[in-house]
């Protein structure tokens, strides 16, 4: 009989001091040690952060690509066509994968995603970019992370906290304050920077940008919540398909009324905003939200306005102001603070969970 084996059960003997270091070095599949458990626990966070960062990188080219598309198409035509392109791609992917329609309980949330991310934000920002510069329009993405985190907190009635200490109220309160301090500071930094680039004066496009901000934040928050129940690519896929009738209607009405002089730049810009900004980027974005939570993922987007300005310099010939580097440093610090704080009520997916896959 083995040590401590009996008819009543088996008692596990704690590893000796000589065995403990080896247990810590064990791989993810080794049950005795804590090293494998730590790697498993932190892996979803790393994957989620990387996925959200890829989504932000894809979104950062949206404004320059929209400006390119506006060189050959009217604003309403661009907004309608990008939705049609996204819906066709999404429908093809859903059909090839033989995905069943979502449950009825998910459709209200998908309608919010469609209204905010597929219809409202693209249309309003495209109209704004007719009169506002790319740099000035970056104020939308500057305030978007804070708005998304706030709406997600209101939607779930949870506050951010450190994910490893959920049952320590004082520490949770401190982490919550740090999260919101980092979010507000980062949002203020990029907002002031974008306003400075726009001359510091309100423009006729500001109301359009503000409305786009609120609609997109609602779509992000609701899509991130849905991505914990459906794979992220299916969330944006079904939302794009649901918005197809509206996209076709806008295109059919706008095309004869707006002048169209498509060239290579306009076609490339239109293809990008339809395939990447409207669909492909969201595949990674909602995957990241499902793994690390809406609030934490949204703060990674603080880097998007600065990336947009880099693309504006390289592709549109705009000059990068001296304030860009200090602003970038502030934003990176704020991202680090918010990522450490985490998001209460939105823990990483447990191993083996299907949502977001």
XYZ file of C-alpha atoms in Angstrom:
357
model
C 0.000 0.000 0.000
C 1.244 3.550 -0.837
C 1.929 6.136 1.818
C -1.316 7.398 3.351
C -3.489 5.198 1.085
C -6.446 3.679 2.893
C -9.915 2.346 2.258
C -11.387 5.700 3.205
C -9.474 7.784 0.703
C -6.135 9.153 -0.292
C -4.290 12.010 1.395
C -1.918 14.031 -0.747
C 1.522 14.477 0.768
C 2.982 17.977 0.318
C 6.164 17.987 -1.799
C 9.447 18.192 0.018
C 11.699 21.228 -0.091
C 13.809 19.537 -2.765
C 10.748 18.890 -4.907
C 9.229 22.372 -4.688
C 11.661 24.204 -7.013
C 11.120 21.548 -9.671
C 7.381 21.903 -9.278
C 7.617 25.655 -9.890
C 9.583 25.013 -13.060
C 7.020 22.540 -14.352
C 5.145 23.343 -17.553
C 1.522 24.320 -17.917
C 0.361 20.739 -17.779
C 2.146 19.867 -14.535
C -0.400 19.905 -11.670
C 1.928 19.870 -8.616
C 3.536 23.260 -9.139
C 2.283 26.796 -9.221
C 4.378 27.883 -12.186
C 2.096 26.165 -14.697
C -0.980 27.634 -13.015
C 0.489 31.138 -13.184
C 1.288 30.751 -16.863
C -2.240 29.508 -17.549
C -3.775 32.345 -15.534
C -1.765 35.078 -17.272
C -1.942 33.608 -20.802
C -5.480 34.926 -21.564
C -4.381 38.407 -20.483
C -1.416 38.409 -22.851
C -3.456 37.039 -25.743
C -6.273 39.488 -25.062
C -3.923 42.458 -24.887
C -2.237 41.426 -28.130
C -5.592 40.929 -29.876
C -6.891 44.319 -28.720
C -3.632 45.971 -29.829
C -3.975 44.442 -33.300
C -7.514 45.783 -33.493
C -6.336 49.270 -32.511
C -3.565 49.102 -35.122
C -6.162 48.296 -37.763
C -8.483 51.078 -36.605
C -5.675 53.643 -36.578
C -5.681 53.748 -40.395
C -9.431 54.329 -40.629
C -9.369 58.143 -40.791
C -6.565 58.393 -43.387
C -8.251 55.670 -45.452
C -11.581 57.511 -45.226
C -9.906 60.705 -46.432
C -8.543 58.733 -49.381
C -11.985 57.311 -50.162
C -13.535 60.790 -50.009
C -11.231 61.806 -52.843
C -13.316 59.717 -55.238
C -16.698 59.214 -53.577
C -19.232 61.267 -51.655
C -19.459 60.964 -47.874
C -22.819 59.167 -47.834
C -21.668 56.815 -50.581
C -18.520 55.934 -48.642
C -20.511 55.266 -45.465
C -23.006 53.072 -47.318
C -20.468 51.132 -49.380
C -18.168 50.345 -46.442
C -21.134 48.786 -44.641
C -22.055 46.754 -47.717
C -18.479 45.500 -48.140
C -18.286 44.493 -44.474
C -21.662 42.741 -44.625
C -20.702 40.736 -47.706
C -17.420 39.613 -46.128
C -19.122 38.779 -42.850
C -21.939 36.901 -44.570
C -19.437 34.870 -46.588
C -17.486 33.903 -43.448
C -20.647 32.980 -41.554
C -21.903 30.902 -44.484
C -18.601 29.079 -45.020
C -18.402 28.240 -41.312
C -22.099 27.257 -41.268
C -22.761 29.384 -38.211
C -26.258 29.255 -36.818
C -28.043 32.559 -36.101
C -27.604 33.787 -32.516
C -30.232 33.250 -29.850
C -33.047 35.767 -29.696
C -31.679 37.176 -26.429
C -28.503 38.340 -28.225
C -30.195 40.333 -30.999
C -30.871 43.520 -28.991
C -27.168 43.732 -28.202
C -26.259 43.027 -31.833
C -28.627 45.806 -32.891
C -26.719 48.185 -30.606
C -23.422 47.113 -32.187
C -24.878 47.579 -35.668
C -26.295 51.014 -34.865
C -23.122 52.246 -33.159
C -20.187 50.590 -34.928
C -21.548 49.664 -38.367
C -23.865 52.576 -39.136
C -23.566 55.543 -36.773
C -19.835 55.971 -36.206
C -18.767 55.422 -39.836
C -21.409 57.761 -41.226
C -20.914 60.583 -38.726
C -17.111 60.521 -38.836
C -17.135 60.390 -42.644
C -19.365 63.467 -42.724
C -17.115 65.190 -40.185
C -13.960 64.451 -42.185
C -15.340 66.525 -45.031
C -14.609 69.672 -43.015
C -12.370 68.529 -40.145
C -8.760 67.461 -40.516
C -7.599 63.963 -39.675
C -5.704 65.279 -36.650
C -8.665 67.216 -35.323
C -10.960 64.223 -35.760
C -8.602 62.209 -33.570
C -10.335 63.879 -30.628
C -13.054 61.247 -31.103
C -10.683 58.360 -30.496
C -9.033 60.376 -27.737
C -12.207 60.449 -25.669
C -13.545 57.090 -26.897
C -11.680 54.826 -24.401
C -12.968 56.783 -21.414
C -16.531 56.818 -22.790
C -16.374 53.076 -23.498
C -15.119 52.269 -19.999
C -17.787 54.481 -18.427
C -20.627 52.935 -20.449
C -19.327 49.429 -19.731
C -19.248 50.213 -16.005
C -22.819 51.533 -16.139
C -23.958 48.561 -18.219
C -22.468 45.904 -15.936
C -22.663 47.923 -12.694
C -19.094 46.954 -11.875
C -16.032 49.035 -11.169
C -12.454 48.292 -12.235
C -10.185 46.558 -9.738
C -7.101 44.393 -9.728
C -8.073 40.928 -11.014
C -5.927 39.071 -8.463
C -7.501 40.700 -5.405
C -11.282 40.678 -5.990
C -12.153 40.108 -2.331
C -10.051 42.858 -0.742
C -12.303 45.946 -0.687
C -9.659 48.529 0.208
C -7.255 47.324 -2.449
C -10.114 47.071 -4.946
C -11.082 50.685 -4.184
C -7.498 51.853 -4.702
C -7.237 49.950 -7.973
C -10.549 51.430 -9.108
C -9.299 54.960 -8.417
C -6.047 54.233 -10.244
C -7.924 52.904 -13.243
C -10.158 55.947 -13.571
C -7.265 58.326 -12.888
C -5.280 56.709 -15.693
C -8.276 56.649 -18.031
C -9.196 60.299 -17.424
C -5.575 61.459 -17.672
C -4.972 59.563 -20.905
C -8.234 60.743 -22.428
C -7.498 64.346 -21.437
C -3.977 64.161 -22.878
C -5.013 62.973 -26.321
C -8.068 65.245 -26.360
C -6.000 68.346 -25.605
C -3.422 67.259 -28.150
C -6.020 66.754 -30.882
C -7.724 70.056 -30.062
C -4.371 71.817 -30.198
C -3.738 70.302 -33.610
C -7.160 71.541 -34.726
C -6.421 75.091 -33.611
C -8.207 74.842 -30.283
C -11.481 76.152 -31.706
C -14.734 74.196 -32.074
C -15.634 73.334 -35.638
C -18.921 72.611 -37.386
C -17.979 68.915 -37.278
C -17.681 68.771 -33.482
C -21.338 67.827 -32.917
C -21.012 65.036 -35.469
C -17.863 63.792 -33.754
C -19.488 63.914 -30.310
C -22.508 61.936 -31.516
C -20.211 59.424 -33.230
C -18.264 59.048 -29.981
C -21.350 58.148 -27.945
C -22.699 55.719 -30.537
C -19.371 53.951 -30.965
C -18.760 53.707 -27.211
C -22.161 52.040 -26.800
C -21.357 49.620 -29.626
C -17.952 48.796 -28.151
C -19.328 48.196 -24.669
C -22.212 46.032 -25.861
C -20.038 44.148 -28.346
C -17.451 43.417 -25.673
C -20.189 42.041 -23.432
C -21.579 39.862 -26.238
C -18.096 38.562 -27.056
C -18.172 36.687 -23.754
C -21.119 34.652 -25.086
C -20.353 34.515 -28.823
C -17.040 34.386 -30.692
C -15.939 37.949 -31.334
C -15.894 37.598 -35.120
C -19.495 36.407 -35.023
C -20.535 39.453 -32.971
C -19.324 41.915 -35.596
C -20.307 39.508 -38.397
C -23.967 39.311 -37.413
C -24.048 43.044 -36.649
C -22.696 43.820 -40.131
C -25.211 41.477 -41.759
C -28.061 43.051 -39.754
C -27.012 46.490 -41.036
C -26.845 45.395 -44.693
C -30.339 46.667 -45.665
C -29.511 50.123 -44.304
C -26.171 50.135 -46.124
C -27.808 49.175 -49.413
C -30.459 51.863 -48.988
C -27.918 54.600 -48.231
C -25.781 53.556 -51.207
C -28.731 53.388 -53.614
C -29.923 56.872 -52.641
C -26.515 58.559 -52.379
C -24.756 57.147 -55.448
C -26.826 59.054 -58.069
C -26.773 62.278 -56.017
C -23.082 62.472 -55.157
C -20.310 62.818 -57.746
C -18.113 59.736 -58.040
C -14.593 59.972 -59.486
C -12.963 56.812 -58.180
C -9.223 56.479 -58.620
C -6.756 53.963 -57.183
C -6.402 55.855 -53.879
C -10.151 56.159 -53.399
C -10.749 52.506 -54.189
C -7.964 51.382 -51.861
C -9.266 53.587 -49.061
C -12.808 52.301 -49.541
C -11.631 48.696 -49.553
C -9.692 49.268 -46.334
C -12.497 50.896 -44.359
C -14.913 48.192 -45.517
C -12.734 45.130 -45.003
C -10.537 46.154 -42.046
C -12.074 49.117 -40.238
C -15.590 47.695 -40.466
C -14.926 43.962 -40.064
C -11.389 42.601 -39.761
C -10.259 44.963 -37.011
C -13.315 44.118 -34.931
C -12.473 40.409 -35.053
C -9.341 41.085 -32.993
C -10.912 43.929 -31.007
C -13.828 41.928 -29.626
C -11.587 38.936 -29.022
C -9.392 41.127 -26.830
C -12.424 42.524 -24.998
C -13.693 39.015 -24.287
C -10.375 38.028 -22.704
C -9.352 41.099 -20.690
C -12.641 42.980 -20.318
C -14.165 46.007 -22.010
C -12.640 48.586 -19.674
C -9.053 47.345 -19.909
C -9.197 46.776 -23.665
C -10.680 50.209 -24.272
C -7.697 51.912 -22.642
C -5.315 50.340 -25.161
C -7.135 52.520 -27.686
C -5.552 55.581 -26.073
C -2.671 54.928 -28.459
C -4.896 55.086 -31.543
C -4.896 58.887 -32.074
C -1.107 58.962 -31.987
C -0.895 56.072 -34.452
C -3.394 57.894 -36.670
C -1.167 60.964 -36.650
C 1.833 58.853 -37.670
C -0.147 57.513 -40.630
C -1.303 61.049 -41.450
C 2.335 62.153 -41.642
C 3.426 59.188 -43.753
C 0.411 58.965 -46.076
C -1.157 62.432 -46.144
C 1.967 64.553 -45.733
C 0.892 66.247 -42.486
C 3.605 67.566 -40.175
C 4.053 65.893 -36.784
C 4.008 68.544 -34.027
C 6.546 68.664 -31.220
C 3.847 67.864 -28.644
C 3.398 64.373 -30.088
C 6.291 62.752 -28.241
C 5.396 64.079 -24.746
C 1.788 63.097 -25.343
C 2.887 59.624 -26.394
C 4.852 59.234 -23.152
C 1.816 60.257 -21.052
C -0.434 57.876 -22.969
C 1.928 54.921 -22.526
C 2.058 55.522 -18.758
C -1.754 55.727 -18.615
C -2.094 52.477 -20.574
C 0.250 50.746 -18.125
C -1.743 52.047 -15.141
C -5.121 50.974 -16.517
C -3.848 47.548 -17.581
C -2.555 46.862 -14.067
C -5.830 47.960 -12.542
C -7.937 45.447 -14.482
C -11.719 45.415 -14.670
C -14.013 44.055 -12.006
C -16.700 41.678 -13.152
C -14.904 40.968 -16.443
C -12.241 38.384 -15.556
C -10.326 36.534 -18.253
C -12.096 33.616 -19.830
C -11.651 30.353 -17.932
C -9.550 27.727 -19.701
C -11.599 25.810 -22.229
C -14.292 28.442 -22.556
C -15.725 28.831 -26.035
C -16.696 32.537 -26.168
C -14.382 34.653 -28.237
C -12.691 31.696 -29.923
